[in-house]
mmCIF file of N, CA and C in Angstrom:
data_model
loop_
_atom_site.group_PDB
_atom_site.id
_atom_site.type_symbol
_atom_site.label_atom_id
_atom_site.label_comp_id
_atom_site.label_asym_id
_atom_site.label_seq_id
_atom_site.Cartn_x
_atom_site.Cartn_y
_atom_site.Cartn_z
ATOM 1 N N MET A 1 -124.021 -97.507 71.401
ATOM 2 C CA MET A 1 -123.729 -97.323 72.814
ATOM 3 C C MET A 1 -122.330 -96.755 73.025
ATOM 4 N N ILE A 2 -121.354 -97.319 72.273
ATOM 5 C CA ILE A 2 -119.981 -96.849 72.425
ATOM 6 C C ILE A 2 -119.865 -95.398 71.973
ATOM 7 N N THR A 3 -120.572 -95.026 70.906
ATOM 8 C CA THR A 3 -120.554 -93.642 70.435
ATOM 9 C C THR A 3 -121.071 -92.705 71.516
ATOM 10 N N ALA A 4 -122.120 -93.093 72.201
ATOM 11 C CA ALA A 4 -122.668 -92.266 73.282
ATOM 12 C C ALA A 4 -121.642 -92.103 74.400
ATOM 13 N N LEU A 5 -120.895 -93.168 74.700
ATOM 14 C CA LEU A 5 -119.853 -93.080 75.726
ATOM 15 C C LEU A 5 -118.730 -92.134 75.297
ATOM 16 N N PHE A 6 -118.359 -92.200 74.013
ATOM 17 C CA PHE A 6 -117.327 -91.290 73.509
ATOM 18 C C PHE A 6 -117.788 -89.840 73.611
ATOM 19 N N ILE A 7 -119.021 -89.587 73.231
ATOM 20 C CA ILE A 7 -119.569 -88.231 73.308
ATOM 21 C C ILE A 7 -119.619 -87.766 74.759
ATOM 22 N N LEU A 8 -120.061 -88.640 75.648
ATOM 23 C CA LEU A 8 -120.103 -88.303 77.071
ATOM 24 C C LEU A 8 -118.695 -88.022 77.603
ATOM 25 N N ALA A 9 -117.725 -88.839 77.200
ATOM 26 C CA ALA A 9 -116.340 -88.634 77.636
ATOM 27 C C ALA A 9 -115.813 -87.284 77.154
ATOM 28 N N ILE A 10 -116.147 -86.902 75.935
ATOM 29 C CA ILE A 10 -115.716 -85.604 75.404
ATOM 30 C C ILE A 10 -116.352 -84.470 76.192
ATOM 31 N N ILE A 11 -117.634 -84.579 76.472
ATOM 32 C CA ILE A 11 -118.338 -83.533 77.229
ATOM 33 C C ILE A 11 -117.760 -83.412 78.640
ATOM 34 N N VAL A 12 -117.571 -84.547 79.304
ATOM 35 C CA VAL A 12 -117.000 -84.531 80.656
ATOM 36 C C VAL A 12 -115.567 -83.995 80.610
ATOM 37 N N GLY A 13 -114.814 -84.408 79.611
ATOM 38 C CA GLY A 13 -113.443 -83.923 79.465
ATOM 39 C C GLY A 13 -113.389 -82.413 79.292
ATOM 40 N N PHE A 14 -114.281 -81.875 78.460
ATOM 41 C CA PHE A 14 -114.326 -80.420 78.275
ATOM 42 C C PHE A 14 -114.724 -79.713 79.566
ATOM 43 N N ALA A 15 -115.660 -80.283 80.293
ATOM 44 C CA ALA A 15 -116.082 -79.670 81.563
ATOM 45 C C ALA A 15 -114.907 -79.621 82.541
ATOM 46 N N ILE A 16 -114.162 -80.711 82.628
ATOM 47 C CA ILE A 16 -112.992 -80.749 83.518
ATOM 48 C C ILE A 16 -111.922 -79.777 83.023
ATOM 49 N N LEU A 17 -111.735 -79.710 81.711
ATOM 50 C CA LEU A 17 -110.764 -78.784 81.135
ATOM 51 C C LEU A 17 -111.120 -77.336 81.460
ATOM 52 N N ILE A 18 -112.382 -76.985 81.319
ATOM 53 C CA ILE A 18 -112.835 -75.625 81.630
ATOM 54 C C ILE A 18 -112.631 -75.329 83.110
ATOM 55 N N TRP A 19 -113.004 -76.263 83.963
ATOM 56 C CA TRP A 19 -112.826 -76.078 85.406
ATOM 57 C C TRP A 19 -111.341 -75.900 85.734
ATOM 58 N N GLY A 20 -110.496 -76.770 85.182
ATOM 59 C CA GLY A 20 -109.062 -76.695 85.445
ATOM 60 C C GLY A 20 -108.446 -75.409 84.904
ATOM 61 N N ALA A 21 -108.872 -74.987 83.721
ATOM 62 C CA ALA A 21 -108.355 -73.745 83.144
ATOM 63 C C ALA A 21 -108.730 -72.553 84.013
ATOM 64 N N ASP A 22 -109.939 -72.565 84.537
ATOM 65 C CA ASP A 22 -110.393 -71.485 85.414
ATOM 66 C C ASP A 22 -109.534 -71.430 86.676
ATOM 67 N N ARG A 23 -109.277 -72.588 87.294
ATOM 68 C CA ARG A 23 -108.423 -72.633 88.486
ATOM 69 C C ARG A 23 -107.005 -72.167 88.154
ATOM 70 N N PHE A 24 -106.509 -72.586 87.002
ATOM 71 C CA PHE A 24 -105.157 -72.234 86.571
ATOM 72 C C PHE A 24 -105.016 -70.721 86.393
ATOM 73 N N VAL A 25 -105.983 -70.105 85.731
ATOM 74 C CA VAL A 25 -105.959 -68.653 85.522
ATOM 75 C C VAL A 25 -106.071 -67.925 86.855
ATOM 76 N N ASP A 26 -106.963 -68.395 87.735
ATOM 77 C CA ASP A 26 -107.084 -67.776 89.063
ATOM 78 C C ASP A 26 -105.764 -67.857 89.829
ATOM 79 N N GLY A 27 -105.116 -69.009 89.771
ATOM 80 C CA GLY A 27 -103.839 -69.181 90.460
ATOM 81 C C GLY A 27 -102.754 -68.282 89.884
ATOM 82 N N ALA A 28 -102.698 -68.187 88.566
ATOM 83 C CA ALA A 28 -101.700 -67.323 87.929
ATOM 84 C C ALA A 28 -101.946 -65.862 88.273
ATOM 85 N N ALA A 29 -103.215 -65.446 88.269
ATOM 86 C CA ALA A 29 -103.551 -64.063 88.634
ATOM 87 C C ALA A 29 -103.187 -63.791 90.087
ATOM 88 N N SER A 30 -103.406 -64.776 90.945
ATOM 89 C CA SER A 30 -103.059 -64.638 92.357
ATOM 90 C C SER A 30 -101.551 -64.483 92.538
ATOM 91 N N ILE A 31 -100.786 -65.246 91.792
ATOM 92 C CA ILE A 31 -99.323 -65.130 91.851
ATOM 93 C C ILE A 31 -98.900 -63.725 91.439
ATOM 94 N N ALA A 32 -99.486 -63.228 90.348
ATOM 95 C CA ALA A 32 -99.146 -61.879 89.882
ATOM 96 C C ALA A 32 -99.461 -60.842 90.947
ATOM 97 N N THR A 33 -100.634 -60.952 91.562
ATOM 98 C CA THR A 33 -101.051 -59.988 92.582
ATOM 99 C C THR A 33 -100.194 -60.095 93.838
ATOM 100 N N ASN A 34 -100.025 -61.301 94.350
ATOM 101 C CA ASN A 34 -99.296 -61.504 95.610
ATOM 102 C C ASN A 34 -97.820 -61.139 95.535
ATOM 103 N N PHE A 35 -97.207 -61.346 94.370
ATOM 104 C CA PHE A 35 -95.785 -61.064 94.237
ATOM 105 C C PHE A 35 -95.503 -59.749 93.519
ATOM 106 N N GLY A 36 -96.560 -59.024 93.163
ATOM 107 C CA GLY A 36 -96.382 -57.746 92.488
ATOM 108 C C GLY A 36 -95.737 -57.874 91.119
ATOM 109 N N ILE A 37 -96.030 -58.978 90.445
ATOM 110 C CA ILE A 37 -95.463 -59.235 89.121
ATOM 111 C C ILE A 37 -96.498 -58.835 88.072
ATOM 112 N N SER A 38 -96.026 -58.310 86.967
ATOM 113 C CA SER A 38 -96.912 -57.933 85.875
ATOM 114 C C SER A 38 -97.686 -59.160 85.385
ATOM 115 N N PRO A 39 -99.008 -59.022 85.191
ATOM 116 C CA PRO A 39 -99.781 -60.142 84.643
ATOM 117 C C PRO A 39 -99.245 -60.609 83.288
ATOM 118 N N LEU A 40 -98.680 -59.693 82.497
ATOM 119 C CA LEU A 40 -98.102 -60.072 81.211
ATOM 120 C C LEU A 40 -96.933 -61.030 81.416
ATOM 121 N N ILE A 41 -96.079 -60.738 82.388
ATOM 122 C CA ILE A 41 -94.924 -61.603 82.664
ATOM 123 C C ILE A 41 -95.398 -62.970 83.150
ATOM 124 N N VAL A 42 -96.402 -62.985 84.012
ATOM 125 C CA VAL A 42 -96.956 -64.262 84.489
ATOM 126 C C VAL A 42 -97.540 -65.038 83.312
ATOM 127 N N GLY A 43 -98.221 -64.337 82.416
ATOM 128 C CA GLY A 43 -98.780 -64.993 81.235
ATOM 129 C C GLY A 43 -97.706 -65.566 80.335
ATOM 130 N N LEU A 44 -96.618 -64.817 80.161
ATOM 131 C CA LEU A 44 -95.538 -65.275 79.289
ATOM 132 C C LEU A 44 -94.770 -66.453 79.874
ATOM 133 N N THR A 45 -94.749 -66.577 81.184
ATOM 134 C CA THR A 45 -93.951 -67.635 81.807
ATOM 135 C C THR A 45 -94.822 -68.769 82.341
ATOM 136 N N ILE A 46 -95.482 -68.549 83.457
ATOM 137 C CA ILE A 46 -96.234 -69.618 84.120
ATOM 138 C C ILE A 46 -97.346 -70.155 83.222
ATOM 139 N N VAL A 47 -98.169 -69.266 82.706
ATOM 140 C CA VAL A 47 -99.276 -69.712 81.851
ATOM 141 C C VAL A 47 -98.725 -70.298 80.555
ATOM 142 N N GLY A 48 -97.679 -69.664 80.023
ATOM 143 C CA GLY A 48 -97.060 -70.192 78.808
ATOM 144 C C GLY A 48 -96.544 -71.609 78.987
ATOM 145 N N PHE A 49 -95.851 -71.853 80.108
ATOM 146 C CA PHE A 49 -95.369 -73.209 80.392
ATOM 147 C C PHE A 49 -96.534 -74.179 80.565
ATOM 148 N N GLY A 50 -97.523 -73.761 81.326
ATOM 149 C CA GLY A 50 -98.663 -74.638 81.595
ATOM 150 C C GLY A 50 -99.409 -75.043 80.342
ATOM 151 N N THR A 51 -99.602 -74.088 79.447
ATOM 152 C CA THR A 51 -100.346 -74.411 78.229
ATOM 153 C C THR A 51 -99.477 -75.112 77.193
ATOM 154 N N SER A 52 -98.162 -74.981 77.321
ATOM 155 C CA SER A 52 -97.268 -75.628 76.360
ATOM 156 C C SER A 52 -96.864 -77.040 76.768
ATOM 157 N N ALA A 53 -97.100 -77.405 78.012
ATOM 158 C CA ALA A 53 -96.690 -78.728 78.491
ATOM 159 C C ALA A 53 -97.263 -79.869 77.643
ATOM 160 N N PRO A 54 -98.560 -79.854 77.318
ATOM 161 C CA PRO A 54 -99.071 -80.943 76.476
ATOM 162 C C PRO A 54 -98.416 -80.962 75.092
ATOM 163 N N GLU A 55 -98.136 -79.789 74.534
ATOM 164 C CA GLU A 55 -97.493 -79.725 73.222
ATOM 165 C C GLU A 55 -96.076 -80.277 73.281
ATOM 166 N N MET A 56 -95.360 -79.971 74.366
ATOM 167 C CA MET A 56 -94.003 -80.503 74.512
ATOM 168 C C MET A 56 -94.039 -82.027 74.580
ATOM 169 N N LEU A 57 -95.010 -82.565 75.309
ATOM 170 C CA LEU A 57 -95.135 -84.014 75.435
ATOM 171 C C LEU A 57 -95.472 -84.650 74.087
ATOM 172 N N VAL A 58 -96.430 -84.074 73.369
ATOM 173 C CA VAL A 58 -96.821 -84.610 72.060
ATOM 174 C C VAL A 58 -95.632 -84.580 71.100
ATOM 175 N N SER A 59 -94.916 -83.467 71.067
ATOM 176 C CA SER A 59 -93.770 -83.345 70.161
ATOM 177 C C SER A 59 -92.667 -84.329 70.526
ATOM 178 N N ALA A 60 -92.390 -84.483 71.814
ATOM 179 C CA ALA A 60 -91.355 -85.427 72.244
ATOM 180 C C ALA A 60 -91.752 -86.859 71.897
ATOM 181 N N LEU A 61 -92.991 -87.226 72.180
ATOM 182 C CA LEU A 61 -93.446 -88.586 71.864
ATOM 183 C C LEU A 61 -93.428 -88.838 70.365
ATOM 184 N N ALA A 62 -93.826 -87.842 69.580
ATOM 185 C CA ALA A 62 -93.800 -87.995 68.122
ATOM 186 C C ALA A 62 -92.368 -88.200 67.640
ATOM 187 N N SER A 63 -91.442 -87.461 68.210
ATOM 188 C CA SER A 63 -90.040 -87.597 67.828
ATOM 189 C C SER A 63 -89.508 -88.981 68.189
ATOM 190 N N PHE A 64 -89.839 -89.448 69.405
ATOM 191 C CA PHE A 64 -89.407 -90.782 69.824
ATOM 192 C C PHE A 64 -90.022 -91.876 68.957
ATOM 193 N N ASP A 65 -91.222 -91.613 68.424
ATOM 194 C CA ASP A 65 -91.900 -92.595 67.575
ATOM 195 C C ASP A 65 -91.486 -92.486 66.110
ATOM 196 N N GLY A 66 -90.479 -91.669 65.829
ATOM 197 C CA GLY A 66 -89.981 -91.557 64.465
ATOM 198 C C GLY A 66 -90.777 -90.620 63.581
ATOM 199 N N ALA A 67 -91.525 -89.698 64.164
ATOM 200 C CA ALA A 67 -92.307 -88.729 63.388
ATOM 201 C C ALA A 67 -91.975 -87.302 63.841
ATOM 202 N N PRO A 68 -90.695 -86.899 63.718
ATOM 203 C CA PRO A 68 -90.307 -85.580 64.216
ATOM 204 C C PRO A 68 -90.991 -84.426 63.488
ATOM 205 N N ALA A 69 -91.414 -84.647 62.249
ATOM 206 C CA ALA A 69 -92.108 -83.581 61.514
ATOM 207 C C ALA A 69 -93.399 -83.183 62.222
ATOM 208 N N MET A 70 -93.984 -84.118 62.965
ATOM 209 C CA MET A 70 -95.196 -83.797 63.713
ATOM 210 C C MET A 70 -94.894 -82.744 64.779
ATOM 211 N N GLY A 71 -93.703 -82.773 65.344
ATOM 212 C CA GLY A 71 -93.305 -81.768 66.325
ATOM 213 C C GLY A 71 -93.241 -80.382 65.710
ATOM 214 N N ILE A 72 -92.696 -80.294 64.502
ATOM 215 C CA ILE A 72 -92.635 -79.005 63.808
ATOM 216 C C ILE A 72 -94.045 -78.530 63.490
ATOM 217 N N GLY A 73 -94.863 -79.435 62.975
ATOM 218 C CA GLY A 73 -96.254 -79.078 62.681
ATOM 219 C C GLY A 73 -97.004 -78.652 63.926
ATOM 220 N N ASN A 74 -96.735 -79.315 65.028
ATOM 221 C CA ASN A 74 -97.367 -78.982 66.300
ATOM 222 C C ASN A 74 -96.972 -77.573 66.738
ATOM 223 N N ALA A 75 -95.683 -77.250 66.662
ATOM 224 C CA ALA A 75 -95.208 -75.927 67.084
ATOM 225 C C ALA A 75 -95.786 -74.825 66.203
ATOM 226 N N ILE A 76 -95.741 -75.018 64.901
ATOM 227 C CA ILE A 76 -96.253 -73.997 63.984
ATOM 228 C C ILE A 76 -97.768 -73.891 64.103
ATOM 229 N N GLY A 77 -98.441 -75.031 64.092
ATOM 230 C CA GLY A 77 -99.904 -75.023 64.193
ATOM 231 C C GLY A 77 -100.396 -74.428 65.495
ATOM 232 N N SER A 78 -99.687 -74.698 66.568
ATOM 233 C CA SER A 78 -100.070 -74.154 67.869
ATOM 234 C C SER A 78 -99.977 -72.636 67.876
ATOM 235 N N ASN A 79 -98.907 -72.098 67.307
ATOM 236 C CA ASN A 79 -98.755 -70.644 67.268
ATOM 237 C C ASN A 79 -99.814 -69.990 66.391
ATOM 238 N N ILE A 80 -100.093 -70.581 65.251
ATOM 239 C CA ILE A 80 -101.138 -70.043 64.377
ATOM 240 C C ILE A 80 -102.483 -70.093 65.091
ATOM 241 N N THR A 81 -102.768 -71.206 65.751
ATOM 242 C CA THR A 81 -104.030 -71.350 66.478
ATOM 243 C C THR A 81 -104.113 -70.367 67.636
ATOM 244 N N ASN A 82 -103.039 -70.224 68.397
ATOM 245 C CA ASN A 82 -103.060 -69.299 69.534
ATOM 246 C C ASN A 82 -103.273 -67.860 69.097
ATOM 247 N N ILE A 83 -102.613 -67.440 68.034
ATOM 248 C CA ILE A 83 -102.747 -66.054 67.592
ATOM 249 C C ILE A 83 -104.068 -65.842 66.864
ATOM 250 N N GLY A 84 -104.380 -66.715 65.926
ATOM 251 C CA GLY A 84 -105.586 -66.515 65.124
ATOM 252 C C GLY A 84 -106.876 -66.885 65.822
ATOM 253 N N LEU A 85 -106.924 -68.045 66.419
ATOM 254 C CA LEU A 85 -108.164 -68.540 67.022
ATOM 255 C C LEU A 85 -108.339 -68.043 68.454
ATOM 256 N N VAL A 86 -107.371 -68.333 69.308
ATOM 257 C CA VAL A 86 -107.519 -67.997 70.729
ATOM 258 C C VAL A 86 -107.578 -66.486 70.930
ATOM 259 N N LEU A 87 -106.597 -65.768 70.380
ATOM 260 C CA LEU A 87 -106.608 -64.314 70.533
ATOM 261 C C LEU A 87 -107.796 -63.706 69.797
ATOM 262 N N GLY A 88 -108.110 -64.242 68.617
ATOM 263 C CA GLY A 88 -109.252 -63.736 67.858
ATOM 264 C C GLY A 88 -110.562 -63.873 68.612
ATOM 265 N N ILE A 89 -110.817 -65.044 69.185
ATOM 266 C CA ILE A 89 -112.062 -65.252 69.943
ATOM 267 C C ILE A 89 -112.062 -64.403 71.209
ATOM 268 N N THR A 90 -110.906 -64.309 71.864
ATOM 269 C CA THR A 90 -110.816 -63.472 73.064
ATOM 270 C C THR A 90 -111.205 -62.035 72.741
ATOM 271 N N ILE A 91 -110.709 -61.515 71.635
ATOM 272 C CA ILE A 91 -111.001 -60.135 71.243
ATOM 273 C C ILE A 91 -112.458 -59.988 70.822
ATOM 274 N N LEU A 92 -113.032 -61.019 70.222
ATOM 275 C CA LEU A 92 -114.463 -60.959 69.883
ATOM 276 C C LEU A 92 -115.314 -60.865 71.141
ATOM 277 N N VAL A 93 -114.909 -61.572 72.193
ATOM 278 C CA VAL A 93 -115.653 -61.556 73.453
ATOM 279 C C VAL A 93 -115.418 -60.244 74.191
ATOM 280 N N THR A 94 -114.167 -59.846 74.322
ATOM 281 C CA THR A 94 -113.806 -58.622 75.041
ATOM 282 C C THR A 94 -112.666 -57.929 74.310
ATOM 283 N N PRO A 95 -112.952 -56.824 73.619
ATOM 284 C CA PRO A 95 -111.866 -56.093 72.950
ATOM 285 C C PRO A 95 -110.777 -55.698 73.945
ATOM 286 N N LEU A 96 -109.545 -55.709 73.484
ATOM 287 C CA LEU A 96 -108.399 -55.450 74.350
ATOM 288 C C LEU A 96 -107.728 -54.128 73.998
ATOM 289 N N THR A 97 -107.225 -53.461 74.999
ATOM 290 C CA THR A 97 -106.355 -52.313 74.787
ATOM 291 C C THR A 97 -104.935 -52.816 74.991
ATOM 292 N N VAL A 98 -104.097 -52.601 74.004
ATOM 293 C CA VAL A 98 -102.733 -53.110 74.060
ATOM 294 C C VAL A 98 -101.806 -51.995 74.525
ATOM 295 N N ASN A 99 -101.002 -52.302 75.522
ATOM 296 C CA ASN A 99 -100.030 -51.367 76.064
ATOM 297 C C ASN A 99 -98.929 -51.140 75.028
ATOM 298 N N SER A 100 -98.655 -49.883 74.691
ATOM 299 C CA SER A 100 -97.654 -49.593 73.660
ATOM 300 C C SER A 100 -96.263 -50.085 74.062
ATOM 301 N N ALA A 101 -95.954 -50.066 75.351
ATOM 302 C CA ALA A 101 -94.654 -50.573 75.808
ATOM 303 C C ALA A 101 -94.540 -52.066 75.517
ATOM 304 N N SER A 102 -95.645 -52.777 75.667
ATOM 305 C CA SER A 102 -95.655 -54.209 75.380
ATOM 306 C C SER A 102 -95.394 -54.458 73.898
ATOM 307 N N VAL A 103 -96.041 -53.677 73.051
ATOM 308 C CA VAL A 103 -95.848 -53.833 71.607
ATOM 309 C C VAL A 103 -94.394 -53.548 71.246
ATOM 310 N N LYS A 104 -93.846 -52.494 71.795
ATOM 311 C CA LYS A 104 -92.461 -52.115 71.482
ATOM 312 C C LYS A 104 -91.456 -53.129 72.019
ATOM 313 N N ARG A 105 -91.774 -53.796 73.121
ATOM 314 C CA ARG A 105 -90.855 -54.742 73.745
ATOM 315 C C ARG A 105 -91.059 -56.166 73.226
ATOM 316 N N ASP A 106 -92.304 -56.628 73.185
ATOM 317 C CA ASP A 106 -92.570 -58.042 72.928
ATOM 318 C C ASP A 106 -92.640 -58.410 71.449
ATOM 319 N N PHE A 107 -93.190 -57.549 70.614
ATOM 320 C CA PHE A 107 -93.342 -57.905 69.207
ATOM 321 C C PHE A 107 -92.003 -58.005 68.474
ATOM 322 N N PRO A 108 -91.027 -57.136 68.762
ATOM 323 C CA PRO A 108 -89.712 -57.365 68.140
ATOM 324 C C PRO A 108 -89.087 -58.695 68.569
ATOM 325 N N ILE A 109 -89.298 -59.093 69.813
ATOM 326 C CA ILE A 109 -88.778 -60.385 70.275
ATOM 327 C C ILE A 109 -89.468 -61.516 69.519
ATOM 328 N N LEU A 110 -90.790 -61.427 69.383
ATOM 329 C CA LEU A 110 -91.537 -62.438 68.631
ATOM 330 C C LEU A 110 -91.030 -62.514 67.191
ATOM 331 N N ALA A 111 -90.852 -61.365 66.550
ATOM 332 C CA ALA A 111 -90.367 -61.337 65.167
ATOM 333 C C ALA A 111 -88.957 -61.930 65.073
ATOM 334 N N PHE A 112 -88.107 -61.610 66.045
ATOM 335 C CA PHE A 112 -86.737 -62.131 66.046
ATOM 336 C C PHE A 112 -86.725 -63.652 66.197
ATOM 337 N N VAL A 113 -87.505 -64.156 67.138
ATOM 338 C CA VAL A 113 -87.563 -65.609 67.358
ATOM 339 C C VAL A 113 -88.084 -66.312 66.105
ATOM 340 N N MET A 114 -89.099 -65.737 65.483
ATOM 341 C CA MET A 114 -89.632 -66.332 64.252
ATOM 342 C C MET A 114 -88.582 -66.308 63.142
ATOM 343 N N ALA A 115 -87.825 -65.206 63.035
ATOM 344 C CA ALA A 115 -86.782 -65.103 62.011
ATOM 345 C C ALA A 115 -85.678 -66.133 62.251
ATOM 346 N N VAL A 116 -85.273 -66.306 63.508
ATOM 347 C CA VAL A 116 -84.241 -67.302 63.829
ATOM 348 C C VAL A 116 -84.747 -68.704 63.484
ATOM 349 N N ALA A 117 -85.979 -69.014 63.864
ATOM 350 C CA ALA A 117 -86.544 -70.337 63.559
ATOM 351 C C ALA A 117 -86.605 -70.560 62.048
ATOM 352 N N LEU A 118 -87.022 -69.546 61.304
ATOM 353 C CA LEU A 118 -87.080 -69.662 59.841
ATOM 354 C C LEU A 118 -85.681 -69.888 59.269
ATOM 355 N N TYR A 119 -84.711 -69.142 59.765
ATOM 356 C CA TYR A 119 -83.329 -69.304 59.302
ATOM 357 C C TYR A 119 -82.830 -70.730 59.572
ATOM 358 N N LEU A 120 -83.102 -71.233 60.764
ATOM 359 C CA LEU A 120 -82.618 -72.566 61.132
ATOM 360 C C LEU A 120 -83.273 -73.670 60.308
ATOM 361 N N VAL A 121 -84.525 -73.488 59.953
ATOM 362 C CA VAL A 121 -85.236 -74.535 59.206
ATOM 363 C C VAL A 121 -85.050 -74.378 57.686
ATOM 364 N N TRP A 122 -84.444 -73.277 57.266
ATOM 365 C CA TRP A 122 -84.317 -72.978 55.837
ATOM 366 C C TRP A 122 -83.563 -74.070 55.079
ATOM 367 N N ASP A 123 -82.609 -74.735 55.733
ATOM 368 C CA ASP A 123 -81.859 -75.809 55.073
ATOM 369 C C ASP A 123 -82.607 -77.145 55.119
ATOM 370 N N LEU A 124 -83.853 -77.100 55.577
ATOM 371 C CA LEU A 124 -84.742 -78.269 55.638
ATOM 372 C C LEU A 124 -84.264 -79.336 56.617
ATOM 373 N N GLU A 125 -83.458 -78.931 57.577
ATOM 374 C CA GLU A 125 -82.996 -79.862 58.600
ATOM 375 C C GLU A 125 -82.813 -79.095 59.909
ATOM 376 N N LEU A 126 -83.291 -79.671 60.974
ATOM 377 C CA LEU A 126 -83.069 -79.104 62.301
ATOM 378 C C LEU A 126 -82.168 -80.070 63.062
ATOM 379 N N SER A 127 -80.985 -79.583 63.420
ATOM 380 C CA SER A 127 -79.981 -80.422 64.073
ATOM 381 C C SER A 127 -79.992 -80.198 65.582
ATOM 382 N N HIS A 128 -79.151 -80.967 66.273
ATOM 383 C CA HIS A 128 -78.994 -80.770 67.715
ATOM 384 C C HIS A 128 -78.496 -79.352 68.010
ATOM 385 N N VAL A 129 -77.609 -78.847 67.158
ATOM 386 C CA VAL A 129 -77.093 -77.482 67.332
ATOM 387 C C VAL A 129 -78.242 -76.478 67.232
ATOM 388 N N ASP A 130 -79.142 -76.693 66.269
ATOM 389 C CA ASP A 130 -80.310 -75.814 66.140
ATOM 390 C C ASP A 130 -81.156 -75.859 67.413
ATOM 391 N N GLY A 131 -81.317 -77.051 67.966
ATOM 392 C CA GLY A 131 -82.067 -77.192 69.214
ATOM 393 C C GLY A 131 -81.401 -76.445 70.356
ATOM 394 N N ILE A 132 -80.082 -76.524 70.417
ATOM 395 C CA ILE A 132 -79.339 -75.797 71.456
ATOM 396 C C ILE A 132 -79.521 -74.294 71.279
ATOM 397 N N ILE A 133 -79.470 -73.821 70.037
ATOM 398 C CA ILE A 133 -79.650 -72.394 69.761
ATOM 399 C C ILE A 133 -81.038 -71.943 70.208
ATOM 400 N N LEU A 134 -82.066 -72.686 69.821
ATOM 401 C CA LEU A 134 -83.438 -72.304 70.178
ATOM 402 C C LEU A 134 -83.656 -72.355 71.689
ATOM 403 N N PHE A 135 -83.212 -73.426 72.316
ATOM 404 C CA PHE A 135 -83.406 -73.566 73.762
ATOM 405 C C PHE A 135 -82.614 -72.508 74.529
ATOM 406 N N SER A 136 -81.376 -72.248 74.109
ATOM 407 C CA SER A 136 -80.562 -71.219 74.769
ATOM 408 C C SER A 136 -81.208 -69.846 74.628
ATOM 409 N N GLY A 137 -81.746 -69.564 73.445
ATOM 410 C CA GLY A 137 -82.444 -68.295 73.241
ATOM 411 C C GLY A 137 -83.640 -68.166 74.156
ATOM 412 N N PHE A 138 -84.358 -69.259 74.335
ATOM 413 C CA PHE A 138 -85.518 -69.250 75.232
ATOM 414 C C PHE A 138 -85.089 -68.953 76.665
ATOM 415 N N ILE A 139 -84.046 -69.635 77.124
ATOM 416 C CA ILE A 139 -83.543 -69.411 78.486
ATOM 417 C C ILE A 139 -83.083 -67.961 78.641
ATOM 418 N N PHE A 140 -82.398 -67.439 77.642
ATOM 419 C CA PHE A 140 -81.925 -66.055 77.688
ATOM 420 C C PHE A 140 -83.101 -65.081 77.797
ATOM 421 N N LEU A 141 -84.174 -65.341 77.065
ATOM 422 C CA LEU A 141 -85.324 -64.433 77.074
ATOM 423 C C LEU A 141 -86.100 -64.484 78.380
ATOM 424 N N LEU A 142 -85.967 -65.580 79.125
ATOM 425 C CA LEU A 142 -86.650 -65.646 80.420
ATOM 426 C C LEU A 142 -86.073 -64.607 81.342
#
């Protein structure tokens, strides 16, 4: 009986998640249209924050619980999943045409951020200073 309840909870949870994601995307698209903002910029900011909020909470709670490595795993795993799984499935459903200006502008930034993160973690320790560097870089890129 309990297993059936767990399965039902998962199904209902996914249904609510799909409904909420649909509303979220509609709202973000509406913001882009109403304010004349590029959908890419809205995706990088509003949608990025919205989808990263649960990850930020999980990483913070893991750190407070004495498992900071889970935060690193969460950040790396999330990026691998977003690029490989989410983007991969999206392209399988609907192939995308990529704007060359976007590639020239955004991919060097992605490569730079990844290089900085790799450099900071290379000594096998992430300090408060490293956190300030990463967070400041994020604010600067906004």
